[in-house]
CSV table of C-alpha atoms in Angstrom, one decimal:
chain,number,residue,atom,x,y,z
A,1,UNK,CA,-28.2,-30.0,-4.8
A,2,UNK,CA,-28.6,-31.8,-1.8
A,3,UNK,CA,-24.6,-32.8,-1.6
A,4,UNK,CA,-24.0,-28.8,-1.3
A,5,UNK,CA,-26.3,-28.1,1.1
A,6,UNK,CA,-24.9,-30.7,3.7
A,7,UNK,CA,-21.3,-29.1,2.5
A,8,UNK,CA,-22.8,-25.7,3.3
A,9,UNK,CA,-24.3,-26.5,6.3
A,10,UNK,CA,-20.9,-28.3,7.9
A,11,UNK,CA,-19.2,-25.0,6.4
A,12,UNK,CA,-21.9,-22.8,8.7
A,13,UNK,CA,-21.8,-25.0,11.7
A,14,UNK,CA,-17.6,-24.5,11.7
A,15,UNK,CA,-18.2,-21.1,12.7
A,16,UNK,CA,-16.3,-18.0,10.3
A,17,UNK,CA,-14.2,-19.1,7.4
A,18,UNK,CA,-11.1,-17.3,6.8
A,19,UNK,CA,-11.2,-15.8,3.1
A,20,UNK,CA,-8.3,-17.5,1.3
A,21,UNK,CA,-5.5,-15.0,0.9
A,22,UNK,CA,-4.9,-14.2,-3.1
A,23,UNK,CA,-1.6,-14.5,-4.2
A,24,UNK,CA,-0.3,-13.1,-7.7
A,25,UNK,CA,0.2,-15.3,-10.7
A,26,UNK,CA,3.6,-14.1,-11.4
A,27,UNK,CA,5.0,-13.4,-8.2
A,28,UNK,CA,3.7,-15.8,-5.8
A,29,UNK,CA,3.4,-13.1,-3.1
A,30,UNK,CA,0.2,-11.9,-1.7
A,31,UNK,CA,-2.7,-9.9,-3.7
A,32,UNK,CA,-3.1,-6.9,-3.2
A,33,UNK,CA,0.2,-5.5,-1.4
A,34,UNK,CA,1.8,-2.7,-0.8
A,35,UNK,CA,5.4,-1.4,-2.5
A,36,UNK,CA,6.3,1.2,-3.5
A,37,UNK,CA,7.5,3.3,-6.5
A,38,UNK,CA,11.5,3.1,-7.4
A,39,UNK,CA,12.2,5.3,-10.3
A,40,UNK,CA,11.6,9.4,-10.5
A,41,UNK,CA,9.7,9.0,-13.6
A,42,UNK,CA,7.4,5.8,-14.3
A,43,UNK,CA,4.4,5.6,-17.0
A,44,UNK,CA,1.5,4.6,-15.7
A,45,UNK,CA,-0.3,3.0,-18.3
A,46,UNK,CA,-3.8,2.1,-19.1
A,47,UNK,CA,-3.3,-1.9,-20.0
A,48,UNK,CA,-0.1,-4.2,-19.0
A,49,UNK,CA,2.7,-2.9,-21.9
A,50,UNK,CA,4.4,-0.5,-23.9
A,51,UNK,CA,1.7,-0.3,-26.6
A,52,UNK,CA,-0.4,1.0,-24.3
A,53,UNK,CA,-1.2,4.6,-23.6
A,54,UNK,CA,-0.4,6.3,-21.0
A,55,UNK,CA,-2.8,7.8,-18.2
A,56,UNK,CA,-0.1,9.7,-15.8
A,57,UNK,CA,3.7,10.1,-16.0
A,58,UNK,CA,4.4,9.9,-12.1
A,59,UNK,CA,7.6,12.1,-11.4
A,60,UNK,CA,8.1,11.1,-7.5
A,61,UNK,CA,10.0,8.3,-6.6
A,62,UNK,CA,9.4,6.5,-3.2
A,63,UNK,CA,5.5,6.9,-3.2
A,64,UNK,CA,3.3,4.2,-2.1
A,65,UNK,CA,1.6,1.8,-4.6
A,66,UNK,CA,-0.6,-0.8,-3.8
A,67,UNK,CA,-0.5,-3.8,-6.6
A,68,UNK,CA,-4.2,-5.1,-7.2
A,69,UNK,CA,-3.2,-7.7,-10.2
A,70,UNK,CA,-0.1,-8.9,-12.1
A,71,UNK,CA,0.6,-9.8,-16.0
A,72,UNK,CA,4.3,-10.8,-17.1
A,73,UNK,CA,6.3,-8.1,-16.0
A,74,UNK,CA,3.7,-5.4,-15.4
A,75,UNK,CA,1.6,-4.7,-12.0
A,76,UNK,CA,-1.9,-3.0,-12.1
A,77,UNK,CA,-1.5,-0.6,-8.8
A,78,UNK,CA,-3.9,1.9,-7.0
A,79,UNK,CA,-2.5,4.9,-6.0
A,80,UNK,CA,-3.6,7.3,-2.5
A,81,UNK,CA,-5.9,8.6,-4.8
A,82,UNK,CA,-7.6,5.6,-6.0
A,83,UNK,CA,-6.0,6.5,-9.5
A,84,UNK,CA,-6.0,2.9,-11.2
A,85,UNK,CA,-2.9,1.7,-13.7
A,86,UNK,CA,0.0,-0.7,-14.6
A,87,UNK,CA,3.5,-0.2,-14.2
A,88,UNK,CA,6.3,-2.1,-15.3
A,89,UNK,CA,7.9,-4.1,-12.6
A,90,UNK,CA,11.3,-3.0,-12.4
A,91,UNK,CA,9.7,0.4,-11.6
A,92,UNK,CA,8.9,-0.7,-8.1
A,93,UNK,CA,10.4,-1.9,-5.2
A,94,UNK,CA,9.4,-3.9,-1.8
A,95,UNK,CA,10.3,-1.1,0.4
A,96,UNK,CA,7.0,0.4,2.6
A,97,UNK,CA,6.6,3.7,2.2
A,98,UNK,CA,3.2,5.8,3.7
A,99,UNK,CA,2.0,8.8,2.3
A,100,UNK,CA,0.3,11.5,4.9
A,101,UNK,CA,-3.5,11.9,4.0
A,102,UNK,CA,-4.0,14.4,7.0
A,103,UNK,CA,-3.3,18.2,6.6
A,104,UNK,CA,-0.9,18.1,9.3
A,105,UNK,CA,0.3,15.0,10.9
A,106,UNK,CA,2.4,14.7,14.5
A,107,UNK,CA,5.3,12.5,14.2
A,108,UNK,CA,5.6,11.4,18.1
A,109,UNK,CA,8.6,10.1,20.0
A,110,UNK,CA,5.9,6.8,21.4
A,111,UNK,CA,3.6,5.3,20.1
A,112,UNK,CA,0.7,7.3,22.2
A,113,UNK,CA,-1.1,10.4,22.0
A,114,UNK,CA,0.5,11.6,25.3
A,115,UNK,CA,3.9,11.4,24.0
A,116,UNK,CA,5.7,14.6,23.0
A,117,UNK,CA,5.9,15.7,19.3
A,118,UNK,CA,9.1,15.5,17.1
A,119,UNK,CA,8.0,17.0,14.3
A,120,UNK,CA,4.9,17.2,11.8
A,121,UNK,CA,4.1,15.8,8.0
A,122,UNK,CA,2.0,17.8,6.0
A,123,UNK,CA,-0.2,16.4,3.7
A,124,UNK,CA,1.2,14.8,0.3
A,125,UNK,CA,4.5,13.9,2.5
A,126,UNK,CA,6.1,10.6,2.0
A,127,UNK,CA,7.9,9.0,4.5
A,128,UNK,CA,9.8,5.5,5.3
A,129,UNK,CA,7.7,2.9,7.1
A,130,UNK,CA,9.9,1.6,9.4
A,131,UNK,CA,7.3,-1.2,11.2
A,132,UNK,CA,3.5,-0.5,12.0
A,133,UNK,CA,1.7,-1.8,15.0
A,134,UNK,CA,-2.5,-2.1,14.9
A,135,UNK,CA,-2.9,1.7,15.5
A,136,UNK,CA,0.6,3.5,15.0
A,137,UNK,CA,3.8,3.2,12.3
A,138,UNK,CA,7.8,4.4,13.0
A,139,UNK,CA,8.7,6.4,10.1
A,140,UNK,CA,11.0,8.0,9.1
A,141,UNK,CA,12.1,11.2,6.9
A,142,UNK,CA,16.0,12.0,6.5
A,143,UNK,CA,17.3,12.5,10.3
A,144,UNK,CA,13.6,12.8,11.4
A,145,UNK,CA,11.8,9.3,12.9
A,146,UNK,CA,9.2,8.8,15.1
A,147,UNK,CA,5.5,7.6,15.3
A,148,UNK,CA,3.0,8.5,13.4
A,149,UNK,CA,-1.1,7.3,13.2
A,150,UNK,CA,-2.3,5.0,10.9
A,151,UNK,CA,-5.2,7.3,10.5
A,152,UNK,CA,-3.3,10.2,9.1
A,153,UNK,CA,-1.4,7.8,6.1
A,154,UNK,CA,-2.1,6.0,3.5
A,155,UNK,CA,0.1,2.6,2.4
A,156,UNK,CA,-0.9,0.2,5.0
A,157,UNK,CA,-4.0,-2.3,5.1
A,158,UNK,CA,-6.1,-2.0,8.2
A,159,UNK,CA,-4.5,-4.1,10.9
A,160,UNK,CA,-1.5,-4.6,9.5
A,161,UNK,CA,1.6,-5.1,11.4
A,162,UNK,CA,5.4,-5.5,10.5
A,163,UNK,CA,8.7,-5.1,11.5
C-alpha cells in the first residue's frame, strides 16, 4: 500500500499523463478510428459473425464508421447515429469519409467563414475527406471540393488533423 502511494504521488508530481492510445488486437492500428463503409449492402450484425442476427442491412456505400473493437475478421462500429454493430472487415475501407449532421452545410473556397461559398451539403450527405485542420476539412463530392466545418460533420475525432 505504501509502495503505490509513493508511485502515485511521483505520477501526480509529473504533471498530466497522456492516456495510452488503444490499439486493436487484430489490426495493430489505433482504437477507435474512423473508416468507412466499402460495399452498397453490408449486415450489420449484433455479435462478431455470420450466425449472428442481423440489426440493420446498410444499403449506402462510402458512409463513415467509426471501429470501437475488433474480433478475427469482424469490427464492432458506431455509426452518426450512435447505432452500435459488427461488420465484416472486408466490408470497410481506410478511406475518410464525413457525413453532414447540419441541415444545410456551406462548402467554402478557404478555410474561414469570410470566404465565399461553393456550394452546400444538406443533411445526411456524404462527402470525401480530403485532410482536416483543428476547425475545418477539404471535401469533396464529384467535381465539387472545398471546406467545410467540423461542426456541421460527423467522421472526425475532435482535434483531429490529417492530410
Amino acid at each position: 500500500m505504501k509502495r503505490w502511494s509513493l508511485v502515485l504521488a511521483a505520477l501526480l508530481a509529473s504533471g498530466p499523463v497522456a492516456a495510452a492510445q488503444e490499439v486493436g488486437k487484430e489490426t495493430g492500428l489505433d482504437i477507435p478510428r474512423y473508416v468507412s463503409i466499402r460495399a452498397d449492402e453490408a449486415n450489420l450484425r449484433v455479435g462478431p459473425g455470420g450466425e449472428y442476427p442481423v440489426l440493420w442491412r446498410l444499403t449506402r456505400a462510402g458512409m463513415p464508421a467509426r471501429i470501437v473493437d475488433e474480433e478475427g475478421q469482424w469490427r464492432e462500429v458506431v455509426l452518426h447515429d450512435d447505432e452500435r454493430g459488427w461488420l465484416h472487415a472486408p466490408l470497410l475501407s481506410g478511406a475518410r469519409t464525413l457525413y453532414v449532421v447540419a441541415r444545410e452545410a456551406p462548402i467554402r473556397a478557404k478555410p474561414s467563414e469570410e470566404s465565399a461559398v461553393r456550394a452546400y451539403a444538406d443533411h445526411s450527405v456524404v462527402l470525401r475527406a480530403e485532410a482536416c485542420q483543428p476547425d475545418w476539412c477539404e471535401v469533396r463530392k464529384g467535381d465539387i471540393g472545398g471546406w467545410i466545418s467540423r461542426a456541421d460533420v460527423w467522421g472526425v475525432f475532435p482535434g483531429e488533423t490529417f492530410e
